[in-house]
Amino acid sequence: MQLENKQPQSRNGTINLVQRDDLPVHGWYRFVLSYPPHLVRKYLEQFQVDEKGLVLDPFCGTGTTLVEAKKRRISSLGCDAHPFAAMVSRVKTNWSLDLEDLAKRLKKILRWANAEAARHNLEALSLDALMLQENAQINGYRLSEEEEKLLPTGFLSQRPLQRLLVVRNAIERGTEDASTGTREFLLVALAHVTANGAGNFAFGPEIYRTKPKPDYDVAGHFARQADLMIRELAQMQQSGLATTPAAVHETDARELTGVENQISAVITSPPYPNEKDYTRTTRVESILLRIVSDRASLREVKSSMLRSNTRNIFVTDNDGEEVREFESIQKVCREIERRRIELNKDSGFEKLYHKVVSHYFGGMRRHLRALRPKLKRGARLAYVVGDQLSFLMVPVATATLLPDVAEAEGFKKIGCDLWRERVGTKVRNSIANERTVRVREEILLLQKG
């Protein structure tokens, strides 16, 4: 039966917001492009997944599907090729940590961090006393030369960076004899501080540089964030939810290595085919937490991800071969290349635009092929996907093209719900004729045949 819902269920400006009651755990660290918990609830209910089921998010990001499933006592699995995202998802679904041990270590870490900061002329701050100058002389804590090359220009001011490194080193020192889960819990708290205060960057929705901060109360913000996370973790333990299984695999979604069988449902959002470099969105946190340290380690991360932008296309890629038979996809690729030539766009990145689309859908075919044997018969899937105009304004109707690929791998389309419409690029046909293009973000519903 084909179920079509073509009307937005809420205003575009509010539908993707996290509701206040959903903030516990979800708010520990949230990838800006994440969908909200209430979307997960909707499809868990629509797919009739109960406590006996097993939910998979093969592009789990920072764990929205996994956390919401765990809150509903439903077992879950998550995969992400980016090690930072996988770490955040592990932390947000590990609810069995020793609360007393966390609190003691936090106090010790703060004492060490404050003492070390003072030794390096980084006096303790309150949030309303940011009076120090950017060019103040500081000795000691700094990034390596390779790390500095990877850091986007202007995303961190000198003194906030120094304070972040001091706290990071205090966390590492204070958790040398602790479990990996304890260390990662505290590092995610620091990542939250970086993305939500200390850094000179914001999202709208693209990441952009903001006004430089001469200084920032990193230790104070970290203390409050870690304390909040400990209190919310206590709530989860008191509610008896800690024992609900949730596992996270750091693996390529095109291979799904280690993912078990008998999955009841899939709720996920793969990358969209556009010019958004997903590794750049969390670049500062990845460098700070030593997840990427040089160009080689960054390249390794990019090579393990679904191809979706020109920054992660490599000469040896051949995913596009998987979709040569699909005329609908090839037509889009040809139109992008035709438009490029017509507009005399000759940069190296622009010449890759049509390849991104081909490799993207080829990679999604590989993903669906790897996924199918791991699903129960009749399992249903919800994929949040968006139409795109990133490649010279040639429309890429993802939710229209992907079902053909899915059908070739043994799935059938059972619906497509409109999630929201976003304002895209303004197109000027002439000086007097300018129109705003709206692009659709939809939930493609599939079922294992």
Coordinates of C-alpha atoms in Angstrom, one line a residue:
M1 CA 0.0 0.0 0.0
Q2 CA 1.4 3.4 -1.0
L3 CA 1.1 6.0 1.8
E4 CA 1.7 9.6 0.7
N5 CA 1.7 12.6 3.1
K6 CA 2.4 15.8 1.1
Q7 CA 1.6 18.3 3.8
P8 CA 4.1 19.7 6.3
Q9 CA 3.0 18.6 9.8
S10 CA 4.2 21.8 11.4
R11 CA 5.8 25.2 10.5
N12 CA 9.2 24.8 8.9
G13 CA 10.8 27.1 11.5
T14 CA 9.8 24.9 14.5
I15 CA 9.4 21.4 13.2
N16 CA 13.1 20.6 13.6
L17 CA 13.6 22.1 17.0
V18 CA 14.2 19.9 20.0
Q19 CA 11.3 20.1 22.5
R20 CA 12.2 21.1 26.0
D21 CA 11.2 17.8 27.5
D22 CA 13.5 16.0 25.1
L23 CA 16.7 17.9 26.1
P24 CA 18.0 15.4 28.8
V25 CA 20.8 13.4 27.2
H26 CA 19.9 14.5 23.7
G27 CA 21.3 17.9 24.6
W28 CA 24.7 16.7 25.8
Y29 CA 26.1 17.2 22.3
R30 CA 23.9 17.6 19.2
F31 CA 25.1 17.7 15.6
V32 CA 23.5 20.8 14.1
L33 CA 22.1 18.9 11.2
S34 CA 20.4 16.3 13.4
Y35 CA 16.7 15.6 13.2
P36 CA 14.7 15.9 16.4
P37 CA 13.7 13.2 18.8
H38 CA 10.0 13.6 18.1
L39 CA 10.6 12.4 14.5
V40 CA 12.1 9.2 15.9
R41 CA 9.1 8.7 18.2
K42 CA 6.7 9.1 15.3
Y43 CA 8.2 6.3 13.2
L44 CA 8.8 4.0 16.1
E45 CA 5.1 4.2 16.7
Q46 CA 4.2 4.1 13.0
F47 CA 6.4 1.0 12.6
Q48 CA 4.9 -0.5 15.8
V49 CA 8.4 -1.2 17.3
D50 CA 8.1 -2.3 20.9
E51 CA 10.6 -3.5 23.6
K52 CA 11.1 -6.8 21.7
G53 CA 12.4 -5.0 18.6
L54 CA 15.8 -3.9 17.5
V55 CA 16.3 -0.5 15.8
L56 CA 19.3 0.4 13.6
D57 CA 20.6 3.9 12.6
P58 CA 23.3 3.2 10.0
F59 CA 24.2 6.9 9.8
C60 CA 23.8 7.6 13.6
G61 CA 25.7 10.9 13.9
T62 CA 25.3 12.0 17.5
G63 CA 22.8 9.4 18.4
T64 CA 19.3 10.9 18.2
T65 CA 17.6 7.6 17.1
L66 CA 19.6 5.5 19.6
V67 CA 18.9 7.8 22.6
E68 CA 15.2 8.0 21.8
A69 CA 14.9 4.2 21.4
K70 CA 16.7 3.7 24.7
K71 CA 14.3 6.1 26.5
R72 CA 11.5 3.9 25.2
R73 CA 13.3 0.7 26.3
I74 CA 13.9 -0.5 22.7
S75 CA 17.3 -2.0 21.9
S76 CA 19.3 -0.2 19.3
L77 CA 22.4 -0.3 17.1
G78 CA 24.2 2.7 15.5
C79 CA 26.9 3.0 12.9
D80 CA 29.0 6.0 11.9
A81 CA 32.2 6.2 10.0
H82 CA 33.3 9.4 11.7
P83 CA 35.1 8.5 15.0
F84 CA 34.0 11.7 16.7
A85 CA 30.3 11.1 16.0
A86 CA 30.7 7.4 17.0
M87 CA 32.2 8.6 20.3
V88 CA 29.4 11.0 21.0
S89 CA 26.8 8.3 20.3
R90 CA 28.6 5.9 22.7
V91 CA 28.6 8.4 25.5
K92 CA 25.0 9.3 25.0
T93 CA 23.9 5.7 25.2
N94 CA 26.2 4.5 28.0
W95 CA 24.1 5.0 31.1
S96 CA 25.9 2.6 33.4
L97 CA 28.8 4.8 34.5
D98 CA 29.6 5.2 38.2
L99 CA 28.1 8.5 39.2
E100 CA 30.1 8.9 42.4
D101 CA 33.3 8.2 40.5
L102 CA 32.4 10.7 37.8
A103 CA 31.7 13.4 40.4
K104 CA 35.0 12.8 42.2
R105 CA 37.0 12.8 39.0
L106 CA 35.3 16.0 37.9
K107 CA 36.3 17.9 41.0
K108 CA 39.9 16.6 40.7
I109 CA 40.1 17.6 37.1
L110 CA 38.8 21.1 37.8
R111 CA 41.4 21.6 40.6
W112 CA 44.2 20.5 38.3
A113 CA 42.9 22.6 35.4
N114 CA 42.6 25.7 37.5
A115 CA 46.1 25.3 39.0
E116 CA 47.7 24.7 35.6
A117 CA 45.8 27.6 34.1
A118 CA 47.1 29.9 36.8
R119 CA 50.6 28.7 36.2
H120 CA 50.4 29.7 32.6
N121 CA 48.9 33.1 33.3
L122 CA 45.4 32.0 32.6
E123 CA 43.5 33.3 35.6
A124 CA 40.1 32.0 36.5
L125 CA 37.3 33.9 34.8
S126 CA 33.6 34.6 35.3
L127 CA 31.5 34.7 32.2
D128 CA 31.0 38.5 32.5
A129 CA 34.7 39.4 32.8
L130 CA 36.2 38.7 29.4
M131 CA 38.7 41.6 29.4
L132 CA 42.0 40.0 28.4
Q133 CA 43.6 40.9 25.1
E134 CA 43.9 38.4 22.2
N135 CA 47.6 39.2 21.7
A136 CA 48.6 38.4 25.3
Q137 CA 51.8 36.4 25.6
I138 CA 51.1 32.8 26.6
N139 CA 53.6 30.0 27.0
G140 CA 53.0 26.3 27.1
Y141 CA 49.8 24.8 25.7
R142 CA 49.4 24.9 22.0
L143 CA 48.4 22.7 19.0
S144 CA 50.9 21.0 16.9
E145 CA 51.9 22.5 13.5
E146 CA 49.9 19.8 11.7
E147 CA 46.8 20.4 13.9
E148 CA 47.0 24.2 13.3
K149 CA 47.0 23.6 9.6
L150 CA 43.7 21.6 9.9
L151 CA 42.0 24.1 12.2
P152 CA 39.7 26.5 10.2
T153 CA 41.1 30.0 10.3
G154 CA 39.6 32.1 13.1
F155 CA 37.5 29.4 14.6
L156 CA 39.3 29.6 17.9
S157 CA 40.9 32.6 19.6
Q158 CA 44.2 32.1 21.4
R159 CA 43.3 32.3 25.0
P160 CA 40.1 30.1 24.7
L161 CA 42.2 27.6 22.9
Q162 CA 44.7 27.5 25.6
R163 CA 42.1 27.0 28.2
L164 CA 40.5 24.2 26.2
L165 CA 43.8 22.4 26.0
V166 CA 44.5 22.8 29.7
V167 CA 41.1 21.2 30.5
R168 CA 41.6 18.5 27.9
N169 CA 45.0 17.5 29.4
A170 CA 43.5 17.6 32.9
I171 CA 40.8 15.2 31.7
E172 CA 43.4 12.8 30.2
R173 CA 45.5 13.0 33.4
G174 CA 42.4 12.5 35.6
T175 CA 41.1 9.5 33.8
E176 CA 44.4 7.5 33.2
D177 CA 43.1 4.8 35.5
A178 CA 39.4 5.1 34.5
S179 CA 37.3 3.3 31.9
T180 CA 37.2 4.5 28.4
G181 CA 33.5 5.4 28.9
T182 CA 34.4 7.7 31.8
R183 CA 37.1 9.5 29.8
E184 CA 34.8 9.9 26.8
F185 CA 32.0 11.2 28.9
L186 CA 34.1 14.1 30.2
L187 CA 35.6 14.7 26.7
V188 CA 32.1 15.1 25.2
A189 CA 31.3 17.6 27.9
L190 CA 34.4 19.6 26.7
A191 CA 33.3 19.2 23.1
H192 CA 29.9 20.8 24.0
V193 CA 31.8 23.7 25.5
T194 CA 33.8 24.1 22.3
A195 CA 30.8 24.1 20.0
N196 CA 28.5 26.1 22.3
G197 CA 30.6 28.8 23.7
A198 CA 34.4 28.8 23.4
G199 CA 34.6 28.6 19.6
N200 CA 34.2 31.5 17.2
F201 CA 31.8 29.6 15.0
A202 CA 28.1 29.0 14.6
F203 CA 25.6 27.4 12.3
G204 CA 22.9 28.9 10.2
P205 CA 22.7 26.1 8.8
E206 CA 26.2 26.2 7.3
I207 CA 29.1 26.6 9.7
Y208 CA 30.4 30.1 9.7
R209 CA 32.9 32.2 11.6
T210 CA 31.7 34.6 14.3
K211 CA 33.2 37.6 16.1
P212 CA 36.5 36.5 17.9
K213 CA 36.3 36.0 21.6
P214 CA 39.2 37.6 23.5
D215 CA 38.7 35.0 26.2
Y216 CA 36.2 32.5 27.5
D217 CA 35.4 30.8 30.8
V218 CA 36.1 27.3 29.6
A219 CA 36.6 25.7 33.0
G220 CA 33.3 27.2 34.4
H221 CA 31.3 26.2 31.4
F222 CA 32.8 22.7 31.5
A223 CA 32.0 22.3 35.2
R224 CA 28.4 23.2 34.6
Q225 CA 28.0 21.0 31.5
A226 CA 29.6 18.0 33.1
D227 CA 27.5 18.5 36.3
L228 CA 24.4 18.7 34.2
M229 CA 25.3 15.5 32.3
I230 CA 26.0 13.6 35.6
R231 CA 22.6 14.7 37.0
E232 CA 20.7 13.7 33.8
L233 CA 22.6 10.4 33.8
A234 CA 21.4 9.8 37.4
Q235 CA 17.8 10.4 36.2
M236 CA 18.2 7.8 33.5
Q237 CA 19.6 5.3 36.0
Q238 CA 16.8 6.0 38.5
S239 CA 14.2 5.4 35.8
G240 CA 15.6 1.9 35.2
L241 CA 16.6 2.6 31.6
A242 CA 20.4 2.0 31.9
T243 CA 20.1 -1.7 31.1
T244 CA 18.4 -1.3 27.7
P245 CA 21.0 -2.4 25.2
A246 CA 22.5 0.1 22.7
A247 CA 25.7 -0.5 20.7
V248 CA 27.6 1.8 18.4
H249 CA 29.9 0.6 15.6
E250 CA 32.5 2.8 14.0
T251 CA 32.1 1.5 10.5
D252 CA 31.4 2.5 6.9
A253 CA 27.6 2.4 6.2
R254 CA 28.4 0.9 2.8
E255 CA 29.8 -2.2 4.6
L256 CA 28.1 -2.3 8.0
T257 CA 30.8 -4.5 9.5
G258 CA 29.9 -6.0 12.8
V259 CA 26.2 -5.2 12.6
E260 CA 24.1 -8.1 13.8
N261 CA 21.0 -9.5 12.1
Q262 CA 17.3 -9.5 13.0
I263 CA 16.8 -5.7 12.8
S264 CA 13.2 -4.7 13.1
A265 CA 13.3 -1.1 11.8
V266 CA 15.7 1.5 10.5
I267 CA 15.4 5.3 11.2
T268 CA 18.2 7.4 9.8
S269 CA 19.4 10.3 7.8
P270 CA 22.3 9.7 5.4
P271 CA 24.4 12.6 4.2
Y272 CA 22.7 14.6 1.3
P273 CA 24.5 15.0 -2.1
N274 CA 25.7 18.6 -1.7
E275 CA 28.8 20.7 -1.0
K276 CA 28.6 20.3 2.7
D277 CA 31.9 18.9 4.1
Y278 CA 30.6 17.0 7.1
T279 CA 34.1 16.6 8.6
R280 CA 34.5 20.4 8.7
T281 CA 31.3 20.8 10.8
T282 CA 33.0 19.0 13.8
R283 CA 36.6 19.8 12.8
V284 CA 37.5 21.9 15.9
E285 CA 36.2 19.2 18.3
S286 CA 37.9 16.4 16.4
I287 CA 41.3 18.2 16.6
L288 CA 40.9 19.1 20.2
L289 CA 40.0 15.6 21.2
R290 CA 42.9 14.2 19.2
I291 CA 40.6 12.3 16.8
V292 CA 42.3 13.8 13.8
S293 CA 45.9 15.1 14.1
D294 CA 47.1 15.6 10.5
R295 CA 46.0 15.5 6.9
A296 CA 46.5 11.7 6.7
S297 CA 44.2 11.0 9.6
L298 CA 41.6 13.4 8.2
R299 CA 41.8 11.7 4.8
E300 CA 41.3 8.3 6.4
V301 CA 38.0 9.6 8.0
K302 CA 36.8 11.1 4.7
S303 CA 37.6 7.9 2.8
S304 CA 35.4 5.8 5.1
M305 CA 32.3 8.0 4.6
L306 CA 29.6 7.9 2.0
R307 CA 30.6 10.2 -0.9
S308 CA 28.5 13.3 -0.8
N309 CA 30.7 16.3 -1.6
T310 CA 33.8 17.1 -3.6
R311 CA 36.0 17.2 -0.5
N312 CA 35.6 13.4 -0.1
I313 CA 36.0 12.3 -3.7
F314 CA 39.1 10.3 -4.4
V315 CA 40.7 9.2 -7.7
T316 CA 40.3 5.5 -6.8
D317 CA 36.5 5.9 -6.1
N318 CA 34.2 3.6 -8.2
D319 CA 30.9 3.7 -6.4
G320 CA 29.4 5.5 -9.5
E321 CA 29.7 2.2 -11.4
E322 CA 26.9 0.8 -9.2
V323 CA 24.3 3.2 -10.8
R324 CA 25.2 3.2 -14.5
E325 CA 22.0 1.3 -15.3
F326 CA 19.7 4.1 -13.8
E327 CA 18.9 6.6 -16.6
S328 CA 17.2 8.9 -14.1
I329 CA 20.5 9.4 -12.2
Q330 CA 22.6 9.5 -15.3
K331 CA 20.4 12.2 -16.7
V332 CA 21.0 14.4 -13.7
C333 CA 24.8 13.8 -13.9
R334 CA 24.8 14.7 -17.6
E335 CA 22.8 17.9 -16.9
I336 CA 25.3 19.0 -14.2
E337 CA 28.2 18.5 -16.5
R338 CA 26.4 20.3 -19.4
R339 CA 25.6 23.2 -17.1
R340 CA 29.2 23.4 -16.0
I341 CA 30.6 23.6 -19.5
E342 CA 27.9 26.1 -20.5
L343 CA 28.9 28.4 -17.6
N344 CA 32.7 27.9 -18.1
K345 CA 33.2 26.5 -14.6
D346 CA 36.6 24.9 -14.7
S347 CA 37.8 24.6 -11.1
G348 CA 38.9 21.2 -9.9
F349 CA 35.9 20.9 -7.6
E350 CA 33.4 22.0 -10.2
K351 CA 34.6 19.3 -12.5
L352 CA 33.7 16.7 -9.8
Y353 CA 30.1 17.8 -9.3
H354 CA 28.6 15.2 -11.5
K355 CA 30.8 12.5 -10.0
V356 CA 29.5 13.4 -6.5
V357 CA 26.0 12.6 -7.5
S358 CA 27.0 9.3 -9.2
H359 CA 29.2 8.2 -6.3
Y360 CA 26.5 9.2 -3.8
F361 CA 23.7 7.0 -5.2
G362 CA 26.2 4.2 -6.0
G363 CA 27.3 4.3 -2.3
M364 CA 23.7 4.3 -1.2
R365 CA 23.1 1.2 -3.3
R366 CA 26.1 -0.5 -1.6
H367 CA 24.7 0.5 1.7
L368 CA 21.2 -1.0 1.0
R369 CA 22.8 -4.2 -0.4
A370 CA 24.8 -4.6 2.9
L371 CA 21.8 -3.8 4.9
R372 CA 19.2 -6.1 3.4
P373 CA 20.4 -9.5 4.9
K374 CA 20.6 -7.9 8.4
L375 CA 16.9 -7.0 8.4
K376 CA 13.9 -9.1 9.5
R377 CA 11.4 -10.0 6.8
G378 CA 9.0 -7.1 6.4
A379 CA 11.2 -4.6 8.3
R380 CA 10.4 -1.0 7.6
L381 CA 12.8 1.9 7.0
A382 CA 12.6 5.7 7.3
Y383 CA 15.3 7.7 5.5
V384 CA 15.3 11.5 6.0
V385 CA 16.6 12.8 2.7
G386 CA 16.7 16.2 1.1
D387 CA 16.4 17.5 -2.5
Q388 CA 19.5 19.6 -3.4
L389 CA 20.5 22.4 -5.7
S390 CA 24.2 22.6 -4.7
F391 CA 25.6 21.6 -8.1
L392 CA 25.1 24.7 -10.4
M393 CA 21.4 24.8 -9.5
V394 CA 20.6 21.5 -11.2
P395 CA 17.8 19.8 -9.1
V396 CA 18.8 16.5 -7.4
A397 CA 15.5 15.0 -6.2
T398 CA 17.0 12.6 -3.7
A399 CA 13.7 11.1 -2.5
T400 CA 12.6 10.5 -6.1
L401 CA 15.8 8.9 -7.3
L402 CA 16.6 6.8 -4.3
P403 CA 13.6 4.4 -4.5
D404 CA 14.7 3.1 -7.9
V405 CA 18.1 2.2 -6.4
A406 CA 16.4 0.6 -3.4
E407 CA 14.1 -1.5 -5.6
A408 CA 17.1 -2.9 -7.3
E409 CA 18.3 -4.2 -4.0
G410 CA 15.0 -5.9 -2.9
F411 CA 13.2 -3.0 -1.2
K412 CA 9.8 -1.4 -2.0
K413 CA 8.7 2.1 -1.5
I414 CA 5.7 2.3 0.9
G415 CA 5.5 6.1 1.3
C416 CA 7.1 9.5 1.3
D417 CA 6.3 12.0 4.0
L418 CA 7.1 15.7 3.5
W419 CA 9.1 16.7 6.6
R420 CA 9.7 20.4 5.7
E421 CA 10.5 22.8 2.9
R422 CA 13.7 24.9 3.2
V423 CA 14.4 28.1 1.4
G424 CA 17.2 27.4 -1.1
T425 CA 19.3 29.7 -3.2
K426 CA 17.7 32.7 -4.8
V427 CA 17.7 32.4 -8.6
R428 CA 17.9 35.5 -10.8
N429 CA 16.6 35.0 -14.3
S430 CA 17.0 38.7 -15.0
I431 CA 17.5 42.0 -13.1
A432 CA 13.7 42.3 -12.6
N433 CA 12.9 38.7 -12.1
E434 CA 14.3 37.0 -9.0
R435 CA 12.6 34.0 -7.4
T436 CA 13.3 32.0 -4.2
V437 CA 13.7 28.3 -4.7
R438 CA 12.3 26.0 -2.0
V439 CA 13.7 22.5 -1.6
R440 CA 12.0 19.6 0.0
E441 CA 13.2 17.5 2.9
E442 CA 11.3 14.2 3.0
I443 CA 11.1 10.9 4.9
L444 CA 11.4 8.1 2.3
L445 CA 9.6 5.0 3.7
L446 CA 10.9 1.6 2.5
Q447 CA 10.2 -2.0 3.3
K448 CA 12.2 -5.1 2.9
G449 CA 10.6 -7.2 0.1

